[in-house]
PDB file of C-alpha atoms in Angstrom:
ATOM      1  CA  UNK A   1       2.165  35.178   6.327  1.00  0.00           C
ATOM      2  CA  UNK A   2       4.557  34.396   9.170  1.00  0.00           C
ATOM      3  CA  UNK A   3       2.605  36.400  11.767  1.00  0.00           C
ATOM      4  CA  UNK A   4      -0.552  34.634  10.695  1.00  0.00           C
ATOM      5  CA  UNK A   5       1.114  31.238  10.937  1.00  0.00           C
ATOM      6  CA  UNK A   6       2.352  32.126  14.459  1.00  0.00           C
ATOM      7  CA  UNK A   7      -1.093  33.300  15.502  1.00  0.00           C
ATOM      8  CA  UNK A   8      -2.676  29.947  14.493  1.00  0.00           C
ATOM      9  CA  UNK A   9       0.308  27.708  15.303  1.00  0.00           C
ATOM     10  CA  UNK A  10      -1.543  25.851  18.038  1.00  0.00           C
ATOM     11  CA  UNK A  11      -4.344  24.851  15.540  1.00  0.00           C
ATOM     12  CA  UNK A  12      -2.866  24.903  12.047  1.00  0.00           C
ATOM     13  CA  UNK A  13       0.273  24.000  10.174  1.00  0.00           C
ATOM     14  CA  UNK A  14       1.195  26.214   7.253  1.00  0.00           C
ATOM     15  CA  UNK A  15       3.053  24.679   4.292  1.00  0.00           C
ATOM     16  CA  UNK A  16       4.226  26.209   1.065  1.00  0.00           C
ATOM     17  CA  UNK A  17       4.846  23.845  -1.799  1.00  0.00           C
ATOM     18  CA  UNK A  18       6.760  24.683  -4.991  1.00  0.00           C
ATOM     19  CA  UNK A  19       4.283  23.931  -7.765  1.00  0.00           C
ATOM     20  CA  UNK A  20       7.110  23.396 -10.262  1.00  0.00           C
ATOM     21  CA  UNK A  21       8.970  20.954  -8.068  1.00  0.00           C
ATOM     22  CA  UNK A  22       5.786  19.091  -6.968  1.00  0.00           C
ATOM     23  CA  UNK A  23       3.390  19.380  -9.955  1.00  0.00           C
ATOM     24  CA  UNK A  24       1.038  16.672  -8.715  1.00  0.00           C
ATOM     25  CA  UNK A  25       0.418  18.521  -5.436  1.00  0.00           C
ATOM     26  CA  UNK A  26      -2.038  20.956  -7.077  1.00  0.00           C
ATOM     27  CA  UNK A  27      -4.449  18.238  -8.278  1.00  0.00           C
ATOM     28  CA  UNK A  28      -4.402  16.599  -4.834  1.00  0.00           C
ATOM     29  CA  UNK A  29      -5.464  19.916  -3.246  1.00  0.00           C
ATOM     30  CA  UNK A  30      -8.158  21.036  -5.728  1.00  0.00           C
ATOM     31  CA  UNK A  31      -5.932  23.602  -7.423  1.00  0.00           C
ATOM     32  CA  UNK A  32      -5.110  24.267 -11.034  1.00  0.00           C
ATOM     33  CA  UNK A  33      -1.700  22.897 -12.036  1.00  0.00           C
ATOM     34  CA  UNK A  34       0.954  25.582 -12.601  1.00  0.00           C
ATOM     35  CA  UNK A  35      -1.032  28.399 -10.980  1.00  0.00           C
ATOM     36  CA  UNK A  36      -0.276  29.771  -7.522  1.00  0.00           C
ATOM     37  CA  UNK A  37      -3.031  29.121  -5.089  1.00  0.00           C
ATOM     38  CA  UNK A  38      -4.075  28.378  -1.569  1.00  0.00           C
ATOM     39  CA  UNK A  39      -5.646  25.232  -0.182  1.00  0.00           C
ATOM     40  CA  UNK A  40      -6.446  24.366   3.406  1.00  0.00           C
ATOM     41  CA  UNK A  41      -6.628  20.775   4.596  1.00  0.00           C
ATOM     42  CA  UNK A  42      -8.209  19.685   7.876  1.00  0.00           C
ATOM     43  CA  UNK A  43      -5.857  16.932   9.117  1.00  0.00           C
ATOM     44  CA  UNK A  44      -8.620  15.492  11.355  1.00  0.00           C
ATOM     45  CA  UNK A  45     -11.137  14.909   8.568  1.00  0.00           C
ATOM     46  CA  UNK A  46      -8.989  15.054   5.416  1.00  0.00           C
ATOM     47  CA  UNK A  47     -11.318  17.726   3.972  1.00  0.00           C
ATOM     48  CA  UNK A  48      -9.617  20.101   1.545  1.00  0.00           C
ATOM     49  CA  UNK A  49     -10.726  23.695   1.008  1.00  0.00           C
ATOM     50  CA  UNK A  50      -9.184  25.408  -2.088  1.00  0.00           C
ATOM     51  CA  UNK A  51      -9.427  29.200  -2.139  1.00  0.00           C
ATOM     52  CA  UNK A  52     -11.614  30.212  -5.107  1.00  0.00           C
ATOM     53  CA  UNK A  53     -11.579  33.961  -4.497  1.00  0.00           C
ATOM     54  CA  UNK A  54     -10.071  36.432  -6.961  1.00  0.00           C
ATOM     55  CA  UNK A  55      -8.310  38.652  -4.361  1.00  0.00           C
ATOM     56  CA  UNK A  56      -4.531  38.683  -4.151  1.00  0.00           C
ATOM     57  CA  UNK A  57      -3.433  36.364  -1.336  1.00  0.00           C
ATOM     58  CA  UNK A  58      -2.511  38.438   1.671  1.00  0.00           C
ATOM     59  CA  UNK A  59      -2.513  37.554   5.374  1.00  0.00           C
ATOM     60  CA  UNK A  60      -5.863  39.328   5.703  1.00  0.00           C
ATOM     61  CA  UNK A  61      -7.444  37.424   2.808  1.00  0.00           C
ATOM     62  CA  UNK A  62      -6.111  34.119   4.187  1.00  0.00           C
ATOM     63  CA  UNK A  63      -7.449  34.878   7.696  1.00  0.00           C
ATOM     64  CA  UNK A  64     -10.862  35.731   6.258  1.00  0.00           C
ATOM     65  CA  UNK A  65     -10.848  32.490   4.262  1.00  0.00           C
ATOM     66  CA  UNK A  66      -9.979  30.498   7.428  1.00  0.00           C
ATOM     67  CA  UNK A  67     -12.898  32.183   9.213  1.00  0.00           C
ATOM     68  CA  UNK A  68     -15.227  31.292   6.350  1.00  0.00           C
ATOM     69  CA  UNK A  69     -14.134  27.637   6.665  1.00  0.00           C
ATOM     70  CA  UNK A  70     -14.643  27.617  10.389  1.00  0.00           C
ATOM     71  CA  UNK A  71     -18.083  29.219   9.969  1.00  0.00           C
ATOM     72  CA  UNK A  72     -19.118  26.597   7.456  1.00  0.00           C
ATOM     73  CA  UNK A  73     -19.432  29.057   4.611  1.00  0.00           C
ATOM     74  CA  UNK A  74     -16.960  27.092   2.431  1.00  0.00           C
ATOM     75  CA  UNK A  75     -17.727  23.534   1.304  1.00  0.00           C
ATOM     76  CA  UNK A  76     -14.838  21.099   1.085  1.00  0.00           C
ATOM     77  CA  UNK A  77     -13.519  20.124  -2.331  1.00  0.00           C
ATOM     78  CA  UNK A  78     -14.438  16.659  -3.486  1.00  0.00           C
ATOM     79  CA  UNK A  79     -11.915  14.592  -5.453  1.00  0.00           C
ATOM     80  CA  UNK A  80     -13.265  14.326  -9.005  1.00  0.00           C
ATOM     81  CA  UNK A  81     -14.225  17.979  -9.138  1.00  0.00           C
ATOM     82  CA  UNK A  82     -12.023  19.980 -11.338  1.00  0.00           C
ATOM     83  CA  UNK A  83     -10.024  22.935 -10.038  1.00  0.00           C
ATOM     84  CA  UNK A  84     -12.836  25.404 -10.656  1.00  0.00           C
ATOM     85  CA  UNK A  85     -15.169  23.473  -8.404  1.00  0.00           C
ATOM     86  CA  UNK A  86     -17.420  22.087 -11.175  1.00  0.00           C
ATOM     87  CA  UNK A  87     -17.889  18.387 -11.912  1.00  0.00           C
ATOM     88  CA  UNK A  88     -16.139  17.175 -14.967  1.00  0.00           C
ATOM     89  CA  UNK A  89     -18.324  15.614 -17.634  1.00  0.00           C
TER      90      UNK A  89
END
């Protein structure tokens, strides 16, 4: 991921969080607790975009996901939705 982070350094900040050390971070980013995942936050709007795909996270998959966010093909996660993207009853 380092080359991808360097490529987008002017626009994005990449952060890796240890889910075991910071268990509450997952719920704040629309992810399932205890499961590795990817979430992108727009610092200008506060919008959060959790990755819902099934592919293994590689630099190529992450770059495609970023492109989908930029193109508006991914809707931001809304607090109150569960980690799968469905409203809780």
